[in-house]
Coordinates of N, CA and C in Angstrom, one line a residue:
X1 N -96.9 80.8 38.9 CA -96.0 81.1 40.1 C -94.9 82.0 39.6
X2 N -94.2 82.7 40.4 CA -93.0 83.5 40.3 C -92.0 83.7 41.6
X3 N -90.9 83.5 41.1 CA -90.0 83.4 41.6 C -88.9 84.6 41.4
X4 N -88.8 85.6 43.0 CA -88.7 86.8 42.4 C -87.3 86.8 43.7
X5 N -86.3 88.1 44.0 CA -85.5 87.9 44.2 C -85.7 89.4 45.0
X6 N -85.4 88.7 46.3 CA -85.5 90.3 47.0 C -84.2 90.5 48.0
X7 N -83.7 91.7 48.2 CA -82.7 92.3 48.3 C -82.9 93.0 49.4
X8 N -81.4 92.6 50.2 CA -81.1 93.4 51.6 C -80.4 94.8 51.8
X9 N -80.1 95.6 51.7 CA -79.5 96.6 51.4 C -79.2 97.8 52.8
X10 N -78.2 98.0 53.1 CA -77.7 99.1 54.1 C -77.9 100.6 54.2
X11 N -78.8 101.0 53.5 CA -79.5 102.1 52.7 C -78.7 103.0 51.2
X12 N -78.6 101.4 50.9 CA -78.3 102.0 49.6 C -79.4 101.9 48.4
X13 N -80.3 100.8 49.1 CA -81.9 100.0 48.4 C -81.9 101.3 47.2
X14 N -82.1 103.0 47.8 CA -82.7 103.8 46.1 C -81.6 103.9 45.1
X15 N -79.9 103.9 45.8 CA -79.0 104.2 44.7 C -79.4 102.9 43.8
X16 N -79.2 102.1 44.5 CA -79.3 100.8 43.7 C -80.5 100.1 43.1
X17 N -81.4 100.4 43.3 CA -82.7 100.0 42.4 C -82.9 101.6 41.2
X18 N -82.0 102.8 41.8 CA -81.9 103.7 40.6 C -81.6 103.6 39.5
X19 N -80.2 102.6 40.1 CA -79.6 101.7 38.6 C -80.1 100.7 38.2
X20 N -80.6 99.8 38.9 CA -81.2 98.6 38.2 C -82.4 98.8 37.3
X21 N -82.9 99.9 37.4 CA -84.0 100.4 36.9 C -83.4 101.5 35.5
X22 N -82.1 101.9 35.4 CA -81.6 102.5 34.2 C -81.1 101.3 33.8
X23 N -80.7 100.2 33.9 CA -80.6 98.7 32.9 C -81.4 98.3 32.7
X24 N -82.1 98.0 33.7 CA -83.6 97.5 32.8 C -84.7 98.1 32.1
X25 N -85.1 99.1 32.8 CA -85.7 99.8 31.9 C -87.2 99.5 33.1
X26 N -88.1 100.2 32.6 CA -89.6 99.9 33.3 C -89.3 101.1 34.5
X27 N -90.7 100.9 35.1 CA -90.7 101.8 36.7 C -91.0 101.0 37.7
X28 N -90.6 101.7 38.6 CA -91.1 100.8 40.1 C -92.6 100.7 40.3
X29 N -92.8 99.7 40.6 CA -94.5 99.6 40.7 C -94.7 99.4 42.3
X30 N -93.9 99.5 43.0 CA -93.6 100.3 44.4 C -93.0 101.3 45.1
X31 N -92.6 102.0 45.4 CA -91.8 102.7 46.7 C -92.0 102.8 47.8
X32 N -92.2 102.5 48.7 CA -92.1 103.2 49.7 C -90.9 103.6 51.2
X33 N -91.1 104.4 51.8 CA -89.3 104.6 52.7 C -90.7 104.3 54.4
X34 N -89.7 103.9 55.3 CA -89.9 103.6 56.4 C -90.8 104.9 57.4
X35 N -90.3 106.3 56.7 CA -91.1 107.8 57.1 C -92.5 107.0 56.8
X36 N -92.9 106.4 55.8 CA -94.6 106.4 55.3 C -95.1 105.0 56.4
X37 N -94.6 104.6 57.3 CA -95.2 103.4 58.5 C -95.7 104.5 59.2
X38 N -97.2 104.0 59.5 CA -98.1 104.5 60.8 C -97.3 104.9 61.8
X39 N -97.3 105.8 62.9 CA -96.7 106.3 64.0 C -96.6 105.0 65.0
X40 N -96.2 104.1 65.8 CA -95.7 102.6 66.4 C -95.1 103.4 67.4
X41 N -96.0 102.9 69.0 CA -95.3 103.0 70.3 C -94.0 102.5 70.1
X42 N -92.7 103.2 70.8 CA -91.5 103.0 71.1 C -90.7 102.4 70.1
X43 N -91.4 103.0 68.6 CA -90.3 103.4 67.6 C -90.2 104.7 67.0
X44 N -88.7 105.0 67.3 CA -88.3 106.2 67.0 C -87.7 106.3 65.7
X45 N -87.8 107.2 64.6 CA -86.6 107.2 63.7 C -86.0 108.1 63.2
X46 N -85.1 108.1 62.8 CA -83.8 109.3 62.6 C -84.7 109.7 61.2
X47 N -84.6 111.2 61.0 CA -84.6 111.7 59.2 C -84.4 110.7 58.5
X48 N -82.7 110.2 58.8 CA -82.1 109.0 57.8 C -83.1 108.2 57.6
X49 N -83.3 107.5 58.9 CA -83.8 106.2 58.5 C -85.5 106.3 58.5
X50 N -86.1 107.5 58.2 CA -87.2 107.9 57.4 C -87.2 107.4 56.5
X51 N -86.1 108.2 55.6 CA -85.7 108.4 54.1 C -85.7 107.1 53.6
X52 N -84.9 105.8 54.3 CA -84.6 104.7 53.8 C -85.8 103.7 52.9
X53 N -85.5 103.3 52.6 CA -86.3 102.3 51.7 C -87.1 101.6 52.3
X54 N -88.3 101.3 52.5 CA -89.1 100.1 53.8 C -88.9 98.9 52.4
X55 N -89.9 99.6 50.9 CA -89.8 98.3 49.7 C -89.9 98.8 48.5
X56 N -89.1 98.4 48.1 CA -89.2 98.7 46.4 C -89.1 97.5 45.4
X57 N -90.1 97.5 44.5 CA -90.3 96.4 43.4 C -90.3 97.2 41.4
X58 N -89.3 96.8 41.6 CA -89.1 97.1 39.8 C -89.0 95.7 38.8
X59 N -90.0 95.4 38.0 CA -91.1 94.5 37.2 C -89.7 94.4 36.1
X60 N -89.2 93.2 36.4 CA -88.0 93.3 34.8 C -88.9 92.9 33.7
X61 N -89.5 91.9 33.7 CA -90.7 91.3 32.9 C -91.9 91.0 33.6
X62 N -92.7 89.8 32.7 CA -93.8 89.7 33.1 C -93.9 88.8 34.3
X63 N -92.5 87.8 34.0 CA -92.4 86.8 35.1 C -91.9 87.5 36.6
X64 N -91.0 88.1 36.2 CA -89.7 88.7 37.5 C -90.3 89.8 37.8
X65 N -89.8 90.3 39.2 CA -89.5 91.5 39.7 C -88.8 91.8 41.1
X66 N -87.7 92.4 40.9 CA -86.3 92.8 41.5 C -87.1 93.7 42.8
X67 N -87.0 93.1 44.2 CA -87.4 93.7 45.1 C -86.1 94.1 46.3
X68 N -86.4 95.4 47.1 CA -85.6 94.9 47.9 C -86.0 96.0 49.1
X69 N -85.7 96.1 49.8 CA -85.6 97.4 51.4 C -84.1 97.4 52.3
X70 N -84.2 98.3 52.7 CA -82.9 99.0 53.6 C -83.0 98.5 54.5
X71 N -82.6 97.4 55.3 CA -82.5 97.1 56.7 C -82.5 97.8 57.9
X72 N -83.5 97.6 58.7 CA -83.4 98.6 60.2 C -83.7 97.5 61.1
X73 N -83.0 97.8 61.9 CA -82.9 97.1 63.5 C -84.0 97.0 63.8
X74 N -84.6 98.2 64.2 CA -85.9 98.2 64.6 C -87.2 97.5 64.4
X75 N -87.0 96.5 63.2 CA -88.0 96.3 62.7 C -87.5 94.5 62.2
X76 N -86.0 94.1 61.8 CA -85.4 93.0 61.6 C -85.1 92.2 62.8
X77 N -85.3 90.6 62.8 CA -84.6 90.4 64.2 C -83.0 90.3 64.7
X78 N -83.0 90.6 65.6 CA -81.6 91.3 66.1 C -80.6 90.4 65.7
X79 N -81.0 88.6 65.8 CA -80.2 87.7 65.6 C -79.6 87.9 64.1
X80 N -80.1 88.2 63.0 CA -80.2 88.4 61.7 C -79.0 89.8 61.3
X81 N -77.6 89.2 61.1 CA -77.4 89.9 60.9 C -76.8 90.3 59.1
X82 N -76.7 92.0 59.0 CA -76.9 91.7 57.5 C -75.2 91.8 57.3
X83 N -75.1 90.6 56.0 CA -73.8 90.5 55.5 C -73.5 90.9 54.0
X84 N -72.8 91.7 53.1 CA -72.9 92.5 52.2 C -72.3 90.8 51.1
X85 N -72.7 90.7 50.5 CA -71.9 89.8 49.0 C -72.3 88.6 49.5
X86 N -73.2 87.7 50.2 CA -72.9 86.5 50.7 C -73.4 85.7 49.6
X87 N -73.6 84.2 49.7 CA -73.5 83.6 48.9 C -74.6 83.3 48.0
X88 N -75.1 84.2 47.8 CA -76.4 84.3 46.8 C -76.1 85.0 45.3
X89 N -76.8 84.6 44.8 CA -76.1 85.0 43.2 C -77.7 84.9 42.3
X90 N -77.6 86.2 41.8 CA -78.9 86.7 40.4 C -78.5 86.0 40.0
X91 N -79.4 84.9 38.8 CA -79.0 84.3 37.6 C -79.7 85.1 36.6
X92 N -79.7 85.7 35.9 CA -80.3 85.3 34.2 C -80.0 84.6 33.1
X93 N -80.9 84.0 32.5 CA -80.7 83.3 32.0 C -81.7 83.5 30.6
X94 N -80.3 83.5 29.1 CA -81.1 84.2 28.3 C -80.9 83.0 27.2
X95 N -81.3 83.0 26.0 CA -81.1 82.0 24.7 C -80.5 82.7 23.6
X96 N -79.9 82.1 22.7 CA -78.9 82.3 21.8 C -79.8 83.7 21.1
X97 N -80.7 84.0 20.8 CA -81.3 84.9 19.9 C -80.8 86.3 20.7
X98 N -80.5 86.3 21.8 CA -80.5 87.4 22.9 C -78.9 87.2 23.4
X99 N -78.3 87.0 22.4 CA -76.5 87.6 23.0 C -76.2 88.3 23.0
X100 N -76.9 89.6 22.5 CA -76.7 91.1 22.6 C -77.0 91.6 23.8
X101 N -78.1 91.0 24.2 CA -78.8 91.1 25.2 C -77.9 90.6 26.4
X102 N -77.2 89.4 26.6 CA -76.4 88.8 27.5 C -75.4 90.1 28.0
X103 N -74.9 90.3 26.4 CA -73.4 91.3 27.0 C -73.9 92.8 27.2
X104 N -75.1 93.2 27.0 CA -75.2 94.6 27.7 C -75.6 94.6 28.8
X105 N -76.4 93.4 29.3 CA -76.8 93.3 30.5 C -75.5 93.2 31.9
X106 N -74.2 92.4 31.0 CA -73.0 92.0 31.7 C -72.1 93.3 31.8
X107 N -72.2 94.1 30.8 CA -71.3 95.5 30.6 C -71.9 96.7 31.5
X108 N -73.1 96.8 31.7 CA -73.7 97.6 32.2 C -73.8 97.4 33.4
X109 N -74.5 96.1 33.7 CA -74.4 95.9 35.6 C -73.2 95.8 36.3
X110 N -71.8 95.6 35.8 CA -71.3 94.8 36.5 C -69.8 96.3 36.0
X111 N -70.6 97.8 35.5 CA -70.0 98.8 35.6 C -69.4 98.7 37.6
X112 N -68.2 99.5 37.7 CA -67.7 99.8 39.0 C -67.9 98.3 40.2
X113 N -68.0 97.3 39.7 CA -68.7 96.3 40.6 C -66.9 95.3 40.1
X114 N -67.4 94.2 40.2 CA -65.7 93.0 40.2 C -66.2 92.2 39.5
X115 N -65.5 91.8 38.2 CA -65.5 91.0 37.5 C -65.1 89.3 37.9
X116 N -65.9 88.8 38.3 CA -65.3 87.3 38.9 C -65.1 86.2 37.3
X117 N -65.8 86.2 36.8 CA -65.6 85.7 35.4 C -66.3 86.3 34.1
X118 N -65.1 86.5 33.5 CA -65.4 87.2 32.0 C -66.5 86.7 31.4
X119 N -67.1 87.6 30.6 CA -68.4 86.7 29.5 C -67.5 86.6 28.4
X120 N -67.8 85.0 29.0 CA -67.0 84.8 27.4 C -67.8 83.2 27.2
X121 N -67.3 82.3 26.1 CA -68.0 81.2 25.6 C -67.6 80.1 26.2
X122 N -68.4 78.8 27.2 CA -68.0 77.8 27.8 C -68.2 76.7 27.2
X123 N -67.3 75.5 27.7 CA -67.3 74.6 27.4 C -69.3 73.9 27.3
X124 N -70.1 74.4 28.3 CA -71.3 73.8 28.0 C -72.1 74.7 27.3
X125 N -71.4 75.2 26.0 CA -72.1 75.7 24.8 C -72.8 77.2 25.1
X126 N -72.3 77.8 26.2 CA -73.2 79.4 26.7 C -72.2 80.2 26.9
X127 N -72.2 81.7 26.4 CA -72.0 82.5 27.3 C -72.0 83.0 28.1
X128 N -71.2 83.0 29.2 CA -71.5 83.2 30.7 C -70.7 83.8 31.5
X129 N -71.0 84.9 32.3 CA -70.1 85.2 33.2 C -70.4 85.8 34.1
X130 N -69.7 86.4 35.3 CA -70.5 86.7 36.9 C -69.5 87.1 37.5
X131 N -70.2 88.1 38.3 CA -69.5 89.2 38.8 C -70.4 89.5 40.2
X132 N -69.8 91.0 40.7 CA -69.9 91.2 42.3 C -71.0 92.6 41.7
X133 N -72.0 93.2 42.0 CA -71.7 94.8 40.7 C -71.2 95.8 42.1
X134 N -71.4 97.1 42.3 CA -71.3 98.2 42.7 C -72.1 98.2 44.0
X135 N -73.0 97.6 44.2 CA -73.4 97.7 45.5 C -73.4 95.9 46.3
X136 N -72.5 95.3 45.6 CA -72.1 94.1 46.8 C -73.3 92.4 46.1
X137 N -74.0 92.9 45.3 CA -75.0 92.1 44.6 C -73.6 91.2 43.7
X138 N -74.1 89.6 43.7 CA -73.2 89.2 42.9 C -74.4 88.3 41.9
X139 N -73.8 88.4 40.8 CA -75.0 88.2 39.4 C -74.1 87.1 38.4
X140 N -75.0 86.0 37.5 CA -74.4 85.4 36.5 C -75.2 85.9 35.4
X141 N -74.6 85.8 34.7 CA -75.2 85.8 32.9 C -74.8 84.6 32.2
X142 N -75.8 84.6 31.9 CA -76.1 82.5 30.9 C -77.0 82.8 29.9
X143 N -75.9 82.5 28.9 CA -76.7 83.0 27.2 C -76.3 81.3 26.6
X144 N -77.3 80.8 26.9 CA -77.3 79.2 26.4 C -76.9 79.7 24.7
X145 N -76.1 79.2 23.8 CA -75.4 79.2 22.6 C -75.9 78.1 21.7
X146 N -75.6 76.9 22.6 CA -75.8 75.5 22.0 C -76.4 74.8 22.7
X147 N -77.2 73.7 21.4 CA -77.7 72.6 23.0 C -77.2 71.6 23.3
X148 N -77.3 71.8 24.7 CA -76.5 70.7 25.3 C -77.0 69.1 25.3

């Protein structure tokens, strides 16, 4: 089983899976934008929202993979509206061998984004810390240290 984390996005879905994809590393093992849907009576779409993202999937490992598309009306229901930062939060979660790995992951994503708590070392033995990044995604980093 996998449990993977997919993303709403205002047509920012390519800037932002451009970047996620220069941190992580790997390629998209999807793209596609809303232009590539079959022709559909009594939908119309702007150039723009051609261009937009319909889904993109970038494979962090063998377990994960970061998915997300550009919201359109057209196609979401109306009641559903989208809200930028809400209360959902990326975790990773890494082990003491990979604290290098914790803080490049925390220095790099969370470039031009809001620092909500520093990585630094907690009382339950990890370093940890979580932020907002650059496109409104808010993420923790958890580098278990010690056991609890």
């Amino acid at each position: 089983m996998q449990l993977n984390h997919y993303l709403n996005f205002q047509g920012e879905a390519e800037a932002a899976f451009t970047f996620y994809k220069s941190v992580f590393g790997g390629e998209f093992s999807v793209i596609t934008r809303y232009g590539d849907l079959p022709p559909e009576e009594g939908v119309h779409l702007s150039e723009t929202e051609k261009n937009a993202i319909l889904h993109v999937s970038l494979p962090i490992n063998e377990y994960t993979v970061l998915m997300a598309s550009d919201i359109n009306e057209q196609f979401c229901n109306p009641n559903s509206i989208f809200t930028q930062g809400n209360n959902h939060y990326i975790s990773i979660n890494l082990s003491a061998s990979q604290e290098d790995e914790a803080k490049r992951l925390f220095n790099a994503l969370s470039i031009q984004g809001q620092v909500e708590m520093p990585l630094e070392k907690t009382f339950w033995g990890a370093l940890y810390g979580a932020f907002t990044d650059q496109f409104g995604i808010k993420w923790m980093i958890n580098c278990q240290l010690e056991d609890i």
